[in-house]
CSV table of C-alpha atoms in Angstrom, one decimal:
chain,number,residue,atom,x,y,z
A,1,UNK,CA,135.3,142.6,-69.6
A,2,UNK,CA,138.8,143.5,-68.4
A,3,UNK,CA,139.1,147.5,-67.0
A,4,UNK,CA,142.1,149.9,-67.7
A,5,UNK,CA,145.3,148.1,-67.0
A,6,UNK,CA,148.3,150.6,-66.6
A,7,UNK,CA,151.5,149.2,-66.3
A,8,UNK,CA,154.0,149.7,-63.7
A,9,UNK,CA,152.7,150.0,-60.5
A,10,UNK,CA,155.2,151.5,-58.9
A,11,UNK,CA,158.1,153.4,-60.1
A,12,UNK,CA,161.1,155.1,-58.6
A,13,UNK,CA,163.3,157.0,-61.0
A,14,UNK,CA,166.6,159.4,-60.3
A,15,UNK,CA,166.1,163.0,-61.4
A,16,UNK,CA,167.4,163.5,-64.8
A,17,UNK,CA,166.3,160.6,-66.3
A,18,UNK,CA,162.8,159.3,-67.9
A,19,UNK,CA,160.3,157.1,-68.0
A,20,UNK,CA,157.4,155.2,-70.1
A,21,UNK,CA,154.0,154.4,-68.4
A,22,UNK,CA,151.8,152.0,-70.2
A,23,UNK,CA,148.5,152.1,-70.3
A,24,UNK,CA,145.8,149.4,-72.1
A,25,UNK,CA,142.3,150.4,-72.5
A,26,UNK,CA,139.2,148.4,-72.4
A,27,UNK,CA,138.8,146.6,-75.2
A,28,UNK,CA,136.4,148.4,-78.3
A,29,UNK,CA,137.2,152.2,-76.1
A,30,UNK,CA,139.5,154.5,-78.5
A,31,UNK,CA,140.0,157.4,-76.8
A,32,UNK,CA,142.9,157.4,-73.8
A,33,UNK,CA,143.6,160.6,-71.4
A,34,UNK,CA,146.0,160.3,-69.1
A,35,UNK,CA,145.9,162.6,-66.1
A,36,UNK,CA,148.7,163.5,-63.1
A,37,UNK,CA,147.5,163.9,-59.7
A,38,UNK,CA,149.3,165.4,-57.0
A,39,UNK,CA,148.5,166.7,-53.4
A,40,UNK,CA,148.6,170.1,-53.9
A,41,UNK,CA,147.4,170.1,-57.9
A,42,UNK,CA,144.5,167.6,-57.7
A,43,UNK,CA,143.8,166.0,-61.0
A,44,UNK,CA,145.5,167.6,-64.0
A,45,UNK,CA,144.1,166.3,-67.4
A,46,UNK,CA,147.8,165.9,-69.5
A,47,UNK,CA,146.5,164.9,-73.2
A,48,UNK,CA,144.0,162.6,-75.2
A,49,UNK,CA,144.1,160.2,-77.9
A,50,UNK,CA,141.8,158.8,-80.7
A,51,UNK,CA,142.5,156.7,-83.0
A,52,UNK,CA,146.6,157.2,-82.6
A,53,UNK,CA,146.0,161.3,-83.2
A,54,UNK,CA,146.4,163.4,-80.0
A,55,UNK,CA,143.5,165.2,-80.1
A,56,UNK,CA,143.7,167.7,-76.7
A,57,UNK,CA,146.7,168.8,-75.1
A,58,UNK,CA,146.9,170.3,-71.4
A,59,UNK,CA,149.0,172.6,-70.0
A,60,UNK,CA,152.2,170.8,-69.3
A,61,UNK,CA,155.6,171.2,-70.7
A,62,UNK,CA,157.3,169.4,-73.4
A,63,UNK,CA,159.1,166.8,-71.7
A,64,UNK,CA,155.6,165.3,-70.9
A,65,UNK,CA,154.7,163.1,-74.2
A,66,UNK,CA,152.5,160.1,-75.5
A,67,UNK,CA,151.1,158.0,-78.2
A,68,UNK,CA,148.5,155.7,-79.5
A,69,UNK,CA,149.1,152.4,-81.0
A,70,UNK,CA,146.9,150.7,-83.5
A,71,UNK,CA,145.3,148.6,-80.9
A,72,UNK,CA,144.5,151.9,-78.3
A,73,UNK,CA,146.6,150.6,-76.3
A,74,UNK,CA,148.4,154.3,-75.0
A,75,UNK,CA,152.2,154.8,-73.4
A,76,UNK,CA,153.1,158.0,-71.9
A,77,UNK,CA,156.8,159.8,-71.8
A,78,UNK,CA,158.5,162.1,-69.3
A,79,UNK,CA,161.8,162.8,-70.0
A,80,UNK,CA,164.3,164.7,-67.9
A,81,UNK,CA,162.4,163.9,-64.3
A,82,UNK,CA,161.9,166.7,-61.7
A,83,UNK,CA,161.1,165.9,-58.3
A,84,UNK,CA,158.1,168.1,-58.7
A,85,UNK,CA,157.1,165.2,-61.3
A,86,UNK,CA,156.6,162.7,-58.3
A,87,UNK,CA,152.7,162.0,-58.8
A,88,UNK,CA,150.0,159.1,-59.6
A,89,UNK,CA,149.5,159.0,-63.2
A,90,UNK,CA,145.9,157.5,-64.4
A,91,UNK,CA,144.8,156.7,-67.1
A,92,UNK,CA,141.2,157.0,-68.9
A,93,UNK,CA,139.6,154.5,-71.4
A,94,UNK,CA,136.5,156.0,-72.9
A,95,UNK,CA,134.5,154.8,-76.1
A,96,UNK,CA,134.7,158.0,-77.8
A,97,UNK,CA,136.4,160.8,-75.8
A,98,UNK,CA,135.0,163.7,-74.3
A,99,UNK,CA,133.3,165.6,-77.7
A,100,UNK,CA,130.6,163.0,-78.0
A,101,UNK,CA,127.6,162.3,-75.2
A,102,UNK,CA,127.0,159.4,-73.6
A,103,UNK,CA,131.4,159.1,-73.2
A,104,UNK,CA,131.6,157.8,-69.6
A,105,UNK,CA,135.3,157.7,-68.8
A,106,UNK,CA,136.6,154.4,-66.8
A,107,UNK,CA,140.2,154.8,-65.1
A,108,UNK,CA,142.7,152.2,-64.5
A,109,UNK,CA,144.5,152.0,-60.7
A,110,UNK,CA,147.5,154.0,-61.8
A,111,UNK,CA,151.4,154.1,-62.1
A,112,UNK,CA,152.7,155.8,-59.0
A,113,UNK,CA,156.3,157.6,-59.9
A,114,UNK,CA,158.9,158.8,-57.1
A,115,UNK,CA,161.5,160.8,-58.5
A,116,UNK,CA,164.5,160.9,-56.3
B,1,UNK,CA,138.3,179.1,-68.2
B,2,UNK,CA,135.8,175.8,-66.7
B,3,UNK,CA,136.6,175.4,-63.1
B,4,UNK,CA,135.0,172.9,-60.3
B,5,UNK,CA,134.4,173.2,-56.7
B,6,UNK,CA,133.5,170.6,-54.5
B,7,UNK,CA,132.2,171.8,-50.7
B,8,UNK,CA,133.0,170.7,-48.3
B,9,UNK,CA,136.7,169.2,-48.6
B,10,UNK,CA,136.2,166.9,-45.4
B,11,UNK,CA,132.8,165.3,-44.2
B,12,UNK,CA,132.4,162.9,-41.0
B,13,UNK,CA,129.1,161.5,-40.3
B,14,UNK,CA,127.9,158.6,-38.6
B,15,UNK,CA,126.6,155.4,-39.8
B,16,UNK,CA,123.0,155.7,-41.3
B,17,UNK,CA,123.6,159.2,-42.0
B,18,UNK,CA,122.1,160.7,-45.5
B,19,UNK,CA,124.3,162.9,-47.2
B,20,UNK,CA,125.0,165.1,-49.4
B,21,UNK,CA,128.1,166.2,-51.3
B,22,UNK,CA,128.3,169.5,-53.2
B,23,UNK,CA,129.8,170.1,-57.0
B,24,UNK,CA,129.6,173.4,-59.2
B,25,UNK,CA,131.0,174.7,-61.9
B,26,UNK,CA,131.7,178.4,-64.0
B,27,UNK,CA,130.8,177.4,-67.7
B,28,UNK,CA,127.7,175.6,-67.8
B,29,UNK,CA,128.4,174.6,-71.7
B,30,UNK,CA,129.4,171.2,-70.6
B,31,UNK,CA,129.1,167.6,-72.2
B,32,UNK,CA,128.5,165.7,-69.0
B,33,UNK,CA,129.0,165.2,-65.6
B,34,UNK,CA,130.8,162.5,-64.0
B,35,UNK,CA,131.2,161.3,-60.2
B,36,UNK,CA,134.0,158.9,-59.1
B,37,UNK,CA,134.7,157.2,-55.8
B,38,UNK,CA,138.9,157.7,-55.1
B,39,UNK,CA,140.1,155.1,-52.1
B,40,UNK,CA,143.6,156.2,-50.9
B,41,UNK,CA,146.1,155.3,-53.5
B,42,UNK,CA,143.9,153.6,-55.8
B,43,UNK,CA,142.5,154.7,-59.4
B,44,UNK,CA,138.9,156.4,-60.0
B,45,UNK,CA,135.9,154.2,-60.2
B,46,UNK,CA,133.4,155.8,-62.2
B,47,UNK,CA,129.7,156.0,-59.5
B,48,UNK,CA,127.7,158.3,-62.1
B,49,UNK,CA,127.4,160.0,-65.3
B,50,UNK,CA,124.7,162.5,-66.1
B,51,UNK,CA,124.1,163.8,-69.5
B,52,UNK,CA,123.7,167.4,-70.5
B,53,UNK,CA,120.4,167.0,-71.0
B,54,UNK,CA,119.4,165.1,-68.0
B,55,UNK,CA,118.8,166.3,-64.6
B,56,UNK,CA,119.6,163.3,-62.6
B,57,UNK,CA,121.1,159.7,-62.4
B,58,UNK,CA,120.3,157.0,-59.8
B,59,UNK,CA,122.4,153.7,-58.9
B,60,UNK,CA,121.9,152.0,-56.0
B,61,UNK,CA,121.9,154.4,-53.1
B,62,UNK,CA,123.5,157.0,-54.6
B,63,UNK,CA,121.6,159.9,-56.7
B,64,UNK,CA,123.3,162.7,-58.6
B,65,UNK,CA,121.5,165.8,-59.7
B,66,UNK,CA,122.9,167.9,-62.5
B,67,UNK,CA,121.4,171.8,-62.7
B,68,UNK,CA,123.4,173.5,-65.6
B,69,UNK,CA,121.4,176.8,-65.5
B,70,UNK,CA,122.9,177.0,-61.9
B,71,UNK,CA,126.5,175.3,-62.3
B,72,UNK,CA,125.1,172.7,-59.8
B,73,UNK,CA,125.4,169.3,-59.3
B,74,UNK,CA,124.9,167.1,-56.0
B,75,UNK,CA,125.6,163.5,-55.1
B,76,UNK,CA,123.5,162.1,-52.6
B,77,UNK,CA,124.4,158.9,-50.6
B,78,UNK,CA,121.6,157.5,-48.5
B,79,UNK,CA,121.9,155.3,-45.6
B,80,UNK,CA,125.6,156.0,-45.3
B,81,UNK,CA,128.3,153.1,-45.1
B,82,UNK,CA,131.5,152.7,-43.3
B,83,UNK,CA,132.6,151.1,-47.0
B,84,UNK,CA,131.5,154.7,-48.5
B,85,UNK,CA,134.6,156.0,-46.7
B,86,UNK,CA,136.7,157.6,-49.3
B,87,UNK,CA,137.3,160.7,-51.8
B,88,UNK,CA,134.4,161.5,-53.8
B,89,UNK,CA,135.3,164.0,-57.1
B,90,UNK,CA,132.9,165.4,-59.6
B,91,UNK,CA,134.4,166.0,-62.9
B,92,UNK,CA,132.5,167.9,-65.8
B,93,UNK,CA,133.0,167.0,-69.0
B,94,UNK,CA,135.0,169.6,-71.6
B,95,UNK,CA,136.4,169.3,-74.7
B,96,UNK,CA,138.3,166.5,-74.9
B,97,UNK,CA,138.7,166.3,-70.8
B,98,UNK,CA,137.7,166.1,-67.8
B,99,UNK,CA,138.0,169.2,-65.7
B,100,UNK,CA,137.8,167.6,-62.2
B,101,UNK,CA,137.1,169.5,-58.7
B,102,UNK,CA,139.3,168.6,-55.6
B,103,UNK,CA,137.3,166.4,-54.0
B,104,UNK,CA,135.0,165.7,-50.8
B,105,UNK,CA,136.5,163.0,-48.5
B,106,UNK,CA,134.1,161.2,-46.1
B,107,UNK,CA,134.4,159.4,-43.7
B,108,UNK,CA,131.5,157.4,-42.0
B,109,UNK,CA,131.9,156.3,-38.7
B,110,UNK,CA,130.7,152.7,-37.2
């Protein structure tokens, strides 16, 4: 069974402009969360999906979006780049999401942005 | 507002070495409880999930405990590895999310 594949890598981006991170689930999960982490921050949970409907939204401003397709599979927006957006961005699969037991949350390897 | 510790931030032990790594939390009106395995620059692999209503979860040589009256939770790693070098983070489950701690990176020495 594949795991979470996020797609790119790697990314380096000028401040000012913005960027889509991809991110494919494991196949039969529905709910995606993607999540920044950054030295100082740790892991910040950024918003979830089910079924194409954002269902939990964290603390981050505007210029920080997503969506769900049809087949789960998840892309995530930041427009405008800061430096201070410089992070690894995961990405968790889970069958149901976090309001159901039994919901372990599998991650893919991440995208790694640089903003310049 | 939920919020996770993990103690100590650092750990080196030697090879062999049982250990234990330390997680708790404010709100004990949690879904679950989940610990991952970070190596440097890589993604989370998921080690152990504990249930609410379960007090502990065993794989291999790892065992994690989960008291919620006490906003507790340990990992325990026996017979310590070089391979079990990394950043280990607890992460309770909320609504919706994950609310994870800062981690506990170990190091286990040849």
């Amino acid at each position: 069974k594949a795991g979470v594949t996020q797609t790119p890598r790697y990314l380096i981006k000028t401040r000012g402009q913005q960027v889509t991170l991809s991110c494919s689930p494991i196949s039969g999960h529905r709910s995606v969360s993607w999540y920044q982490q950054t030295p100082g921050q740790g892991l910040q949970f950024l918003f979830e999906y089910f079924s194409e409907t954002q269902r939990n939204k964290g603390n981050f401003p505007g210029r920080f979006s997503g969506r769900q397709f049809s087949n789960s599979r998840s892309e995530m927006n930041v427009s405008t780049l800061e430096l201070g957006d410089s992070a690894l961005y995961l990405c968790a699969s889970s069958q149901f999401g976090g309001q159901v037991g039994n919901t372990e949350a599998f991650f893919g390897q991440g995208t790694r942005l640089t903003v310049v | 507002k939920q919020e996770v510790t993990q103690i100590p931030a650092a750990l080196s032990v030697p090879e062999g070495e049982n250990l234990v790594l330390n997680c708790s939390f404010t709100d004990s009106a949690i879904y679950n409880l989940q610990w991952f395995r970070q190596d440097p620059g890589k993604g989370l692999t998921s080690l152990l999930l504990i249930q609410s209503s379960q007090r502990e979860q065993t794989s291999g040589r790892l065992n994690a405990s989960l008291d919620k009256s006490s906003g507790r939770s340990t990992l325990y790693i026996a017979a310590s590895q070089p391979g079990d070098s990394a950043t280990y983070l607890c992460a309770v489950g909320d609504t919706g999310k994950l609310i994870f701690g800062q981690g506990t990176t170990l190091q286990v020495k040849p």
